[in-house]
Tab-separated table of C-alpha atoms in Angstrom:
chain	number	residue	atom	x	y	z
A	272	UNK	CA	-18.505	29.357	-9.866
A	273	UNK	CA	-16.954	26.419	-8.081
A	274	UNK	CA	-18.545	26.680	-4.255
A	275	UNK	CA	-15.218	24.782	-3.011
A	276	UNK	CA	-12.819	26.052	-5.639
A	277	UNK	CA	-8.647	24.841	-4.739
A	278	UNK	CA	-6.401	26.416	-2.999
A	279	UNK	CA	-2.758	26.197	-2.257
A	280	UNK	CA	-2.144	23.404	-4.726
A	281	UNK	CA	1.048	22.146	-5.326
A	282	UNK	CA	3.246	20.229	-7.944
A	283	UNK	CA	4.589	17.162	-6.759
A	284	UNK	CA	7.558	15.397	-8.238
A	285	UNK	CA	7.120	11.099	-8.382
A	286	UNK	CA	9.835	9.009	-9.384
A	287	UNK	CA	9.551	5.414	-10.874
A	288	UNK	CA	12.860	3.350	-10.096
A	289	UNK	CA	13.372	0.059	-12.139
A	290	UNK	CA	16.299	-2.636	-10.335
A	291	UNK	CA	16.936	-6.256	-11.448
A	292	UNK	CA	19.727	-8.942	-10.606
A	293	UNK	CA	19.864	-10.443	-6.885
A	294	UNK	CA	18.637	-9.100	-3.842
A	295	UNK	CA	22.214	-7.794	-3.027
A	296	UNK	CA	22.327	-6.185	-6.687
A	297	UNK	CA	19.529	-4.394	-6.390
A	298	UNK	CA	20.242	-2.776	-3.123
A	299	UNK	CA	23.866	-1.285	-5.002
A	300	UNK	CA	21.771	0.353	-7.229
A	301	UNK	CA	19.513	1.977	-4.561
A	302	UNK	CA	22.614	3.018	-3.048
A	303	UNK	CA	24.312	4.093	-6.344
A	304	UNK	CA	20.977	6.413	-6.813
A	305	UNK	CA	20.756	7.567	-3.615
A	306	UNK	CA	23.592	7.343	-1.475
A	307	UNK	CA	24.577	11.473	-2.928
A	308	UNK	CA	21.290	12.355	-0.916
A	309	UNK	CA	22.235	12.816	2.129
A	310	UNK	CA	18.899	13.710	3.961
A	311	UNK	CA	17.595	10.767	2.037
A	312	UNK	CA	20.183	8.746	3.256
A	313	UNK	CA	20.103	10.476	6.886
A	314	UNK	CA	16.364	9.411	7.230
A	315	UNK	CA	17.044	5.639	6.112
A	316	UNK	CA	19.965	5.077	8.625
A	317	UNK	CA	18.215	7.055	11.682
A	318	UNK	CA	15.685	5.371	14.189
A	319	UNK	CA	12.101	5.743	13.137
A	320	UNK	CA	10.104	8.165	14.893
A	321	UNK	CA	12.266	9.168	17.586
A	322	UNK	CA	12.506	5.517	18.762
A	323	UNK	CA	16.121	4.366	20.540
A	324	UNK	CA	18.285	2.332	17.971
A	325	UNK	CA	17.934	-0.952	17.575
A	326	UNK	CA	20.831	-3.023	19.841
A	327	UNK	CA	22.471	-5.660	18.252
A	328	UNK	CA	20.237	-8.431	19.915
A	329	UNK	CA	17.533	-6.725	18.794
A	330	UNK	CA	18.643	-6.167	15.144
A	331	UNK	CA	19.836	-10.013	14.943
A	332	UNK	CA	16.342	-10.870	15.779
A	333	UNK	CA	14.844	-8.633	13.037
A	334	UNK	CA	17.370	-10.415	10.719
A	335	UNK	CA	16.379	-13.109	11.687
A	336	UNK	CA	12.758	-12.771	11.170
A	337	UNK	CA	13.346	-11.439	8.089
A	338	UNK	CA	15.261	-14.116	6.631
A	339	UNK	CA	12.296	-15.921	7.576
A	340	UNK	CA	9.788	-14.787	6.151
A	341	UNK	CA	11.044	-12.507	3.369
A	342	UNK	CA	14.563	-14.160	2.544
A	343	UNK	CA	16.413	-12.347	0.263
A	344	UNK	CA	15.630	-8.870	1.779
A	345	UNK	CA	18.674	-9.132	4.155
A	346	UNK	CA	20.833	-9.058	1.125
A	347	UNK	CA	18.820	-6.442	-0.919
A	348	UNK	CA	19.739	-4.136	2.939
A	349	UNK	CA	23.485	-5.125	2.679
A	350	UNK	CA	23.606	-4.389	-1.011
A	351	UNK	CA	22.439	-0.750	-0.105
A	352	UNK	CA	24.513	-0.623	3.034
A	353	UNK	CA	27.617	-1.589	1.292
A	354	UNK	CA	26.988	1.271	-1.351
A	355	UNK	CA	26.555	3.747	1.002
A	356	UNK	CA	28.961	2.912	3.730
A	357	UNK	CA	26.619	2.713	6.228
A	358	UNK	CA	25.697	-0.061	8.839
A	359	UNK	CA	23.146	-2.867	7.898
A	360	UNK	CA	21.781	-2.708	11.184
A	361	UNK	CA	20.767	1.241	11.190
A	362	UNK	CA	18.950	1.098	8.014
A	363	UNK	CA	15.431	2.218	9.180
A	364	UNK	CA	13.262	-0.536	6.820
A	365	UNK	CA	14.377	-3.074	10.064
A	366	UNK	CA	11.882	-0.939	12.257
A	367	UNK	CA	9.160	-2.579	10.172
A	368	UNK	CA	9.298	-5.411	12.247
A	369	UNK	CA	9.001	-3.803	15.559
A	370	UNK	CA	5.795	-1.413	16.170
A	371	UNK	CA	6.736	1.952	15.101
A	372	UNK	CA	-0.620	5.437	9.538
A	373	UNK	CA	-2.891	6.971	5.922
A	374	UNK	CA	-6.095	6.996	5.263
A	375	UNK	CA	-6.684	4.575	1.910
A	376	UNK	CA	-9.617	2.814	0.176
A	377	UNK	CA	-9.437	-0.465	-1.763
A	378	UNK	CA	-11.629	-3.297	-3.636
A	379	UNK	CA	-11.156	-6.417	-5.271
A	380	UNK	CA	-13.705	-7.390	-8.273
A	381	UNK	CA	-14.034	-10.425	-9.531
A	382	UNK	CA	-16.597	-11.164	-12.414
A	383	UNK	CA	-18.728	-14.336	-12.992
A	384	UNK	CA	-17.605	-16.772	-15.517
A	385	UNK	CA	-20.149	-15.573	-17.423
A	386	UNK	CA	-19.132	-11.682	-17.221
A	387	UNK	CA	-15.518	-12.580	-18.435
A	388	UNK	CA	-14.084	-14.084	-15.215
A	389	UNK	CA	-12.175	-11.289	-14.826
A	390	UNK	CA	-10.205	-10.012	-11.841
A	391	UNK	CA	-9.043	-6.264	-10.845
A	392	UNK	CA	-8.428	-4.497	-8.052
A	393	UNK	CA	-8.197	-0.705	-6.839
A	394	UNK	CA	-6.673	1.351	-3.978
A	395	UNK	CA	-6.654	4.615	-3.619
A	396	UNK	CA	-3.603	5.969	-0.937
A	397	UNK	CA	-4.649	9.210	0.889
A	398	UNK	CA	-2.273	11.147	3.208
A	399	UNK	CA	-0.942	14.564	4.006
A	400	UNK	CA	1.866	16.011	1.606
A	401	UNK	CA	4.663	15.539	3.953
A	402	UNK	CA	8.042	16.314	2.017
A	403	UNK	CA	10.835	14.579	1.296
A	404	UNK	CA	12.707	12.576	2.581
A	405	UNK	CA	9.598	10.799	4.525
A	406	UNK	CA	6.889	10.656	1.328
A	407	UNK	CA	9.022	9.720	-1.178
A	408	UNK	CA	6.483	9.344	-3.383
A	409	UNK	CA	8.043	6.272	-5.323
A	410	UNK	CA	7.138	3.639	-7.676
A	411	UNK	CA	9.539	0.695	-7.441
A	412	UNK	CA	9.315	-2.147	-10.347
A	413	UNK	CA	11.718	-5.068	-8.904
A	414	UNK	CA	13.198	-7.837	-10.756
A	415	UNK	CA	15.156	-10.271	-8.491
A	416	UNK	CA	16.216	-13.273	-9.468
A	417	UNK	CA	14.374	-16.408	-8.377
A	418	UNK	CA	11.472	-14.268	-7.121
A	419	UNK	CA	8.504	-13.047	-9.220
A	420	UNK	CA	9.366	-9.286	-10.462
A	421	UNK	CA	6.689	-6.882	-8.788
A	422	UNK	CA	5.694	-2.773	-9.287
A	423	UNK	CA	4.490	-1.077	-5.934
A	424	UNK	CA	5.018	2.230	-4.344
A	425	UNK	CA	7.703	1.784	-1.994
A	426	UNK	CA	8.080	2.802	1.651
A	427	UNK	CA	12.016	3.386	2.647
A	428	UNK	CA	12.747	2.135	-0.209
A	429	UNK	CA	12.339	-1.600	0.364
A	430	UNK	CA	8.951	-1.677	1.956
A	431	UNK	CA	5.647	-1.542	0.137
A	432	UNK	CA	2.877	0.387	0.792
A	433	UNK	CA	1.119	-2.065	-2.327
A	434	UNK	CA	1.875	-3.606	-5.290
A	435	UNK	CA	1.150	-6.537	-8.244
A	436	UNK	CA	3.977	-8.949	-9.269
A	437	UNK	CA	4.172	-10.808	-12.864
A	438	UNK	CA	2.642	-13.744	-11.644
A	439	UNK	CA	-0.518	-11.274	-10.653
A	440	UNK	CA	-0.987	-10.812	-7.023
A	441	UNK	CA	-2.025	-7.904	-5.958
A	442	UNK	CA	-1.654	-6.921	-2.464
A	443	UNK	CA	-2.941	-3.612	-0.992
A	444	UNK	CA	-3.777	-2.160	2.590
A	445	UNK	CA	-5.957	0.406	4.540
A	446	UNK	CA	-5.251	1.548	8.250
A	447	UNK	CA	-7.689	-0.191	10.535
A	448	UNK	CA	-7.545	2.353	13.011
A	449	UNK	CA	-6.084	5.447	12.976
A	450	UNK	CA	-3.418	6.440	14.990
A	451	UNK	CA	-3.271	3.743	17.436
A	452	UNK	CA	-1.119	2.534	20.525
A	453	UNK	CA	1.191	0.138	18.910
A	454	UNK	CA	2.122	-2.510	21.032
A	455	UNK	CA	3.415	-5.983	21.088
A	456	UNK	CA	6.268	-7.212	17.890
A	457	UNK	CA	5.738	-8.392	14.575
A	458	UNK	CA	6.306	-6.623	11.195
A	459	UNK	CA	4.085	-4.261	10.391
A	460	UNK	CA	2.403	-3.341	6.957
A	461	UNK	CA	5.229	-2.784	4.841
A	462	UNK	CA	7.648	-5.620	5.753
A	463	UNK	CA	4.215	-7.679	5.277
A	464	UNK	CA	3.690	-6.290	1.633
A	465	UNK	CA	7.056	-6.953	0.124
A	466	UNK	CA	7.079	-10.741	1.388
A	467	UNK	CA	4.309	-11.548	0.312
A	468	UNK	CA	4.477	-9.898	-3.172
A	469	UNK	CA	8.191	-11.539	-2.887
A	470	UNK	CA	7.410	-14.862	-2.250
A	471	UNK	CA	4.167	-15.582	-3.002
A	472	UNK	CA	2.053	-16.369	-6.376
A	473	UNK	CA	-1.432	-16.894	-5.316
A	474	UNK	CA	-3.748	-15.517	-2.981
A	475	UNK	CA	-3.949	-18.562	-0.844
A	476	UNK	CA	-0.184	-18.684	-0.974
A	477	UNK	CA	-0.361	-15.527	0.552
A	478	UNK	CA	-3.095	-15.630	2.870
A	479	UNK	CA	-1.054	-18.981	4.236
A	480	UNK	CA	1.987	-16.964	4.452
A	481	UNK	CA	0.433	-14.119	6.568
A	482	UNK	CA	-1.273	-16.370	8.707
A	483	UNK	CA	2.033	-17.941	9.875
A	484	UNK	CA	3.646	-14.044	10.084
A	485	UNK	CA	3.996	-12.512	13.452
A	486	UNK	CA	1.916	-9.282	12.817
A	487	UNK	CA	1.598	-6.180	15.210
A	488	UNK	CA	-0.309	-3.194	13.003
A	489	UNK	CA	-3.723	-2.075	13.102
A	490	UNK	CA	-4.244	-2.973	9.064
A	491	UNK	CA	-6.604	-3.818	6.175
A	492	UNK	CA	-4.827	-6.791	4.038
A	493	UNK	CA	-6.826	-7.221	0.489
A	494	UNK	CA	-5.298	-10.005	-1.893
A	495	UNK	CA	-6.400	-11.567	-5.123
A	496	UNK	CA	-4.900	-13.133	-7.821
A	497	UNK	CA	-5.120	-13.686	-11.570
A	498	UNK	CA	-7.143	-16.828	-10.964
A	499	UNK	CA	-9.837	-14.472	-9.303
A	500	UNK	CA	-9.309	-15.966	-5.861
A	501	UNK	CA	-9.652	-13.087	-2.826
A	502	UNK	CA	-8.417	-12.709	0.578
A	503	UNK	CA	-9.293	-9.933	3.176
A	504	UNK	CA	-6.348	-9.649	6.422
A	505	UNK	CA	-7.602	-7.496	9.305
A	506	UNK	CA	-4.984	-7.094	11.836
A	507	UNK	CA	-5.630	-5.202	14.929
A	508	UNK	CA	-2.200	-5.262	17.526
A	509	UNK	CA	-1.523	-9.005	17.522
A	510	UNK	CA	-4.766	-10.024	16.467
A	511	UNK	CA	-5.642	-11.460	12.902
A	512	UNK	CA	-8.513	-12.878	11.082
A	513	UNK	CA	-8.134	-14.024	6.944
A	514	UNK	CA	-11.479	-14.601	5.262
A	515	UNK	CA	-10.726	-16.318	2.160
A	516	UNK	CA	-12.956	-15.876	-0.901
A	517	UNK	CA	-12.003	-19.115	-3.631
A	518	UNK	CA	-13.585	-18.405	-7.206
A	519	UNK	CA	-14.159	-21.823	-7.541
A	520	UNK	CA	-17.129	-21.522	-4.571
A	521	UNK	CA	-18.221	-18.751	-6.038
A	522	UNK	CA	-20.336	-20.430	-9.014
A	523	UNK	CA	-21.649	-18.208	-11.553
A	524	UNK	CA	-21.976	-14.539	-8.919
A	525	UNK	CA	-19.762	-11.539	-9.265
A	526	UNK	CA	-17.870	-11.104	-5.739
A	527	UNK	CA	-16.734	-8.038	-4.519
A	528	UNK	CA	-14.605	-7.151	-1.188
A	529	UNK	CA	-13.945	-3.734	-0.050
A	530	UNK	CA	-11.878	-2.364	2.940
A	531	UNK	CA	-11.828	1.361	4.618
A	532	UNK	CA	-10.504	2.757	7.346
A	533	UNK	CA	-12.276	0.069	9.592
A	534	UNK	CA	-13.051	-3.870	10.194
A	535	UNK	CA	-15.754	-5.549	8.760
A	536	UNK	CA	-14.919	-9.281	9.689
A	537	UNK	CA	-16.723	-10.687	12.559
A	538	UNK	CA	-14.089	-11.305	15.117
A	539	UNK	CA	-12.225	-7.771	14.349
A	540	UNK	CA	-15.735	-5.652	15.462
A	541	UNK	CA	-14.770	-5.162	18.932
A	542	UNK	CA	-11.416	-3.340	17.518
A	543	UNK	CA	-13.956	-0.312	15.757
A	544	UNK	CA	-13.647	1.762	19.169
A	545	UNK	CA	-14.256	4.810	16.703
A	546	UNK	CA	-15.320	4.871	13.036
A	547	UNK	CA	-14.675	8.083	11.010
A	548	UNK	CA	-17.649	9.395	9.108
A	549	UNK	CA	-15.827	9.633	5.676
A	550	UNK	CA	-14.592	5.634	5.853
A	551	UNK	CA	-18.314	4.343	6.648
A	552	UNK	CA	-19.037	6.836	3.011
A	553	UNK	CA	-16.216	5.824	1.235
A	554	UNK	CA	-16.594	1.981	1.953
A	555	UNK	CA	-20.818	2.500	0.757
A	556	UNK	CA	-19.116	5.071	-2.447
A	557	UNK	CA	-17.246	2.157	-3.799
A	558	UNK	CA	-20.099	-0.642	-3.183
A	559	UNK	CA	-22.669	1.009	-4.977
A	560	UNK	CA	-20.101	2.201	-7.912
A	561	UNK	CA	-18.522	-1.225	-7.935
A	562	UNK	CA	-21.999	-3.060	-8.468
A	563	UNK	CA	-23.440	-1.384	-11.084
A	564	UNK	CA	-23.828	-2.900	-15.170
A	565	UNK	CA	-20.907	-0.460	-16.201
A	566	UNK	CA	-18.266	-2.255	-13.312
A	567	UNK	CA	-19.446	-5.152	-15.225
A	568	UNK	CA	-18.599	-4.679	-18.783
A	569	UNK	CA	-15.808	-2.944	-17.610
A	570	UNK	CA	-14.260	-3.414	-14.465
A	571	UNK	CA	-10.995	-1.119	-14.883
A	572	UNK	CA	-13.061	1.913	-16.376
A	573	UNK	CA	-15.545	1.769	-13.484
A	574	UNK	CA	-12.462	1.433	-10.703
A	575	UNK	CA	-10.926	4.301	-12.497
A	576	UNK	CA	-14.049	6.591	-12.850
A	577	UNK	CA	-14.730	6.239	-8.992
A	578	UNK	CA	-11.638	6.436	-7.723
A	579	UNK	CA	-11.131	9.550	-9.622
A	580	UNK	CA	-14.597	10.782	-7.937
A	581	UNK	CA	-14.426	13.428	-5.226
A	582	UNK	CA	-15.831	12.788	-2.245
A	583	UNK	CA	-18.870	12.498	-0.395
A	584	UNK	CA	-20.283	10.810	-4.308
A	585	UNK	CA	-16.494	8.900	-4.345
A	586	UNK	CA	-13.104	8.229	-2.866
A	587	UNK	CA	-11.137	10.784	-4.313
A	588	UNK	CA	-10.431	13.280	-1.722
A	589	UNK	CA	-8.002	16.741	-1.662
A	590	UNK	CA	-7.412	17.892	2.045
A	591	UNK	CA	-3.843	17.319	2.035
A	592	UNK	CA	-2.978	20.296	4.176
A	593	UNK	CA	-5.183	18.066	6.372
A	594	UNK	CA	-3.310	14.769	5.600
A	595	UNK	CA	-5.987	13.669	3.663
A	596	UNK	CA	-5.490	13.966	-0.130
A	597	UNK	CA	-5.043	11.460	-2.785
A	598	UNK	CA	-1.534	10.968	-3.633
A	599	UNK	CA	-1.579	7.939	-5.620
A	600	UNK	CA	-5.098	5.544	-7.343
A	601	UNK	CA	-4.055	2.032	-8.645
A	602	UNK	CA	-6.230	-0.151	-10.878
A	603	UNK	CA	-4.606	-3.467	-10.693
A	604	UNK	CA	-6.103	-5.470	-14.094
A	605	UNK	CA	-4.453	-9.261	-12.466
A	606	UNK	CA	-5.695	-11.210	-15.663
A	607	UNK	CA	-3.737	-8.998	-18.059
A	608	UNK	CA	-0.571	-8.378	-15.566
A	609	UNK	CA	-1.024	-5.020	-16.010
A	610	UNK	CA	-1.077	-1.756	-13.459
A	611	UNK	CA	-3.034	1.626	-14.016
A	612	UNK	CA	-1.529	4.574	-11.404
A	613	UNK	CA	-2.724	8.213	-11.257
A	614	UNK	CA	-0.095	9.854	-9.587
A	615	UNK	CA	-1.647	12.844	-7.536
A	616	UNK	CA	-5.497	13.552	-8.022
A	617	UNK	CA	-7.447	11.488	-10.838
A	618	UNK	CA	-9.075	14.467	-11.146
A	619	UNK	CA	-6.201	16.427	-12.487
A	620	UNK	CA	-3.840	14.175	-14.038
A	621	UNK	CA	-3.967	11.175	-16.098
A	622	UNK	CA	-3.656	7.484	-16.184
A	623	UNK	CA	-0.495	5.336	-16.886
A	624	UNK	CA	-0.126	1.970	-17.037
A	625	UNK	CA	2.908	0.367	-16.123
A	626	UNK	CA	4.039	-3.231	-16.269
A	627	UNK	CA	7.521	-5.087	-15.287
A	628	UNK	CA	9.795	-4.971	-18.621
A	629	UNK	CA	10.505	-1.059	-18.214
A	630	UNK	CA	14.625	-0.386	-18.731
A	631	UNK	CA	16.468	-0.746	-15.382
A	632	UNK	CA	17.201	3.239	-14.486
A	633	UNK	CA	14.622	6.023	-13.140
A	634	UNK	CA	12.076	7.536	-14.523
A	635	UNK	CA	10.062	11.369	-13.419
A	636	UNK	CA	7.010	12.618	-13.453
A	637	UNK	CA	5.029	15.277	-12.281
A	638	UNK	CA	1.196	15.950	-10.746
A	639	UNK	CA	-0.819	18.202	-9.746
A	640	UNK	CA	-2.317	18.361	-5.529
A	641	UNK	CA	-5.225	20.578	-5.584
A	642	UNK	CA	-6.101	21.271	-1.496
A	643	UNK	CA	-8.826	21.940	-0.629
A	644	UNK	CA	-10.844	22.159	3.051
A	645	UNK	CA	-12.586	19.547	4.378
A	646	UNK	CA	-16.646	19.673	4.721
A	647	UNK	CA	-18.614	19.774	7.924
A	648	UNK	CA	-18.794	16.372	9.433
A	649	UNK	CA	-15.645	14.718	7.636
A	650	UNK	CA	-13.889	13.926	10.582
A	651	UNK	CA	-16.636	12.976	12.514
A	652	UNK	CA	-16.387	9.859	15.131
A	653	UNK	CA	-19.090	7.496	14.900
A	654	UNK	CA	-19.551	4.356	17.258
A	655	UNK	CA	-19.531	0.927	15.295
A	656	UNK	CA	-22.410	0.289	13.878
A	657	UNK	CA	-20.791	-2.991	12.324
């Protein structure tokens, strides 16, 4: 009999939305698709969190910022805000500049020349299972015009929470710290996400672009590209450091970089104030799966097979009663443009793989959440050890 058998599972419903034309097109259709949900569209023109509304100097200065370093994403707001009738300046994605978290895992794998040269990378997104409207639980494949066409899980609607584009970047995150004091202005993860899968091709593109980006978020950035460069971002309030990883100074060695929920680069150490138990064992889970002769010959299978392995012996967790349950895994294969997603538990449901010439329109599908309790000694706080 299982000793920690499920209970209170649930069936969750993910959508997969596919836009194209310009920015401004491709907010109509978001309105078109949503604007007849009106606690959908409720949440997206409300403040965020309880926070006041922006004023107008302080929305003009978002825009502004935003037409900065993400142009294009004013228009995609206006498209939507014309569609729906409501004002440009209460749609709630503009809070992503200003401070207001998940619990996630991630890795980027690059083989030796002499392994394949090849490139993937992994996330796995773990939170509670909040309903709608605020986890929408959607997979957005863009296709603007003049700007390379990307598939990422989307967070109010024109954020990302991660995502690959056509020219294959990949561009995940992990929460540095949970729960934090936010303080300070700068765009936070999702804003950060969508310009950089927006306007950038390469991971030194992006790690350039970021650098220059006024950031206020406790986050874990991890980058690569199809060439099989890799960056790692760790943001902590204001406070940045990019460590760069160039396959060409790599030589003939495999390189691997992994993020939890804490920092590893020097500089960001004095940030670890607490470090859960399960992120030190998730971070040492994927290491030892990720360095094995099996993630060699096959990079995707072995990103798959541990993120689909439950925790303490992997990443895949199921307290989502707990906020702390897999919702979504994505194996991002950069070389062959292409992106694996579990939706729910990789234990329970199976693999897709999506890549940007799906039919404009939306698409459904449904997994299964299986909760469960967490263990003795999940949540524990640890002092850095780092």
């Amino acid at each position: 009999m299982d000793a920690n058998p499920p209970i209170q599972g649930r069936t969750a419903q993910y959508s997969h939305i596919v836009t194209e034309g310009t920015h401004y097109e491709v907010g109509r259709a978001l309105g078109a698709h949503y604007k007849h949900n009106s606690e959908l569209i409720s949440f997206l023109s409300s403040p965020f969190m309880g926070a006041s509304p922006l004023l107008p100097s302080a929305a003009d200065r978002v825009m502004e910022s935003f037409e900065k370093y993400c142009p294009g994403m004013n228009e995609e707001i206006k498209g939507f805000a014309d569609e729906t009738g409501i004002e440009p300046g209460r749609v709630v994605f503009y809070y992503s500049y200003f401070q207001p978290s998940g619990h996630c895992t991630q890795a980027a794998y690059r083989t030796s020349p002499d392994n394949g040269g090849h490139t993937c990378h992994m996330r796995n997104y773990d939170f509670g299972w909040e309903d709608e409207p605020y986890n929408q639980l959607l997979l957005s494949t863009t296709r603007v015009k003049g700007k390379p066409a990307h598939t990422g899980f989307a967070l109010q609607l024109f954020g990302r929470y991660d995502g690959m584009n056509d020219e294959g970047l990949t561009v995940t995150t992990t929460s540095g710290r949970i729960r934090p004091e936010m303080t300070g202005e700068g765009f936070i993860f999702p804003g950060v996400v969508r310009a950089l899968l927006d306007n950038c091709t390469t991971a030194e593109e992006a790690a350039l672009l970021i650098r220059s980006m006024p950031v206020s978020d406790y986050r874990n950035f991890l980058i690569s590209d199809a060439k099989g460069d890799i960056a790692l971002v760790e943001t902590a309030g204001t406070q940045k450091e990019v460590q760069y990883y160039p396959a060409a100074a790599g030589g003939n060695c495999n390189q691997l970089v992994l993020s939890a929920n804490h920092y590893t680069l020097p500089s960001m150490q004095v940030h670890n104030l607490q470090v859960m138990e399960n992120s030190r064992t998730r971070y040492e889970a994927l290491r030892s799966a990720l360095t094995d002769e099996v993630a060699l010959q096959s990079p995707v299978g072995a990103m798959q097979a541990i993120a689909g392995t439950e925790y303490p012996k992997g990443v895949c967790c199921h307290h989502y009663s707990e906020g702390f349950g897999t919702l979504w895994s994505m194996v991002c294969d950069n070389s062959a443009r292409e992106a694996h997603i579990c939706f729910g538990s990789p234990q329970l449901n199976s693999w897709r793989t999506f890549g940007f010439n799906d039919p404009a329109g939306v698409y459904e599908y449904q997994a299964v959440l299986p909760n469960r309790p967490s263990t003795a000694g999940f949540w524990d706080q640890l002092p850095s050890a780092e």
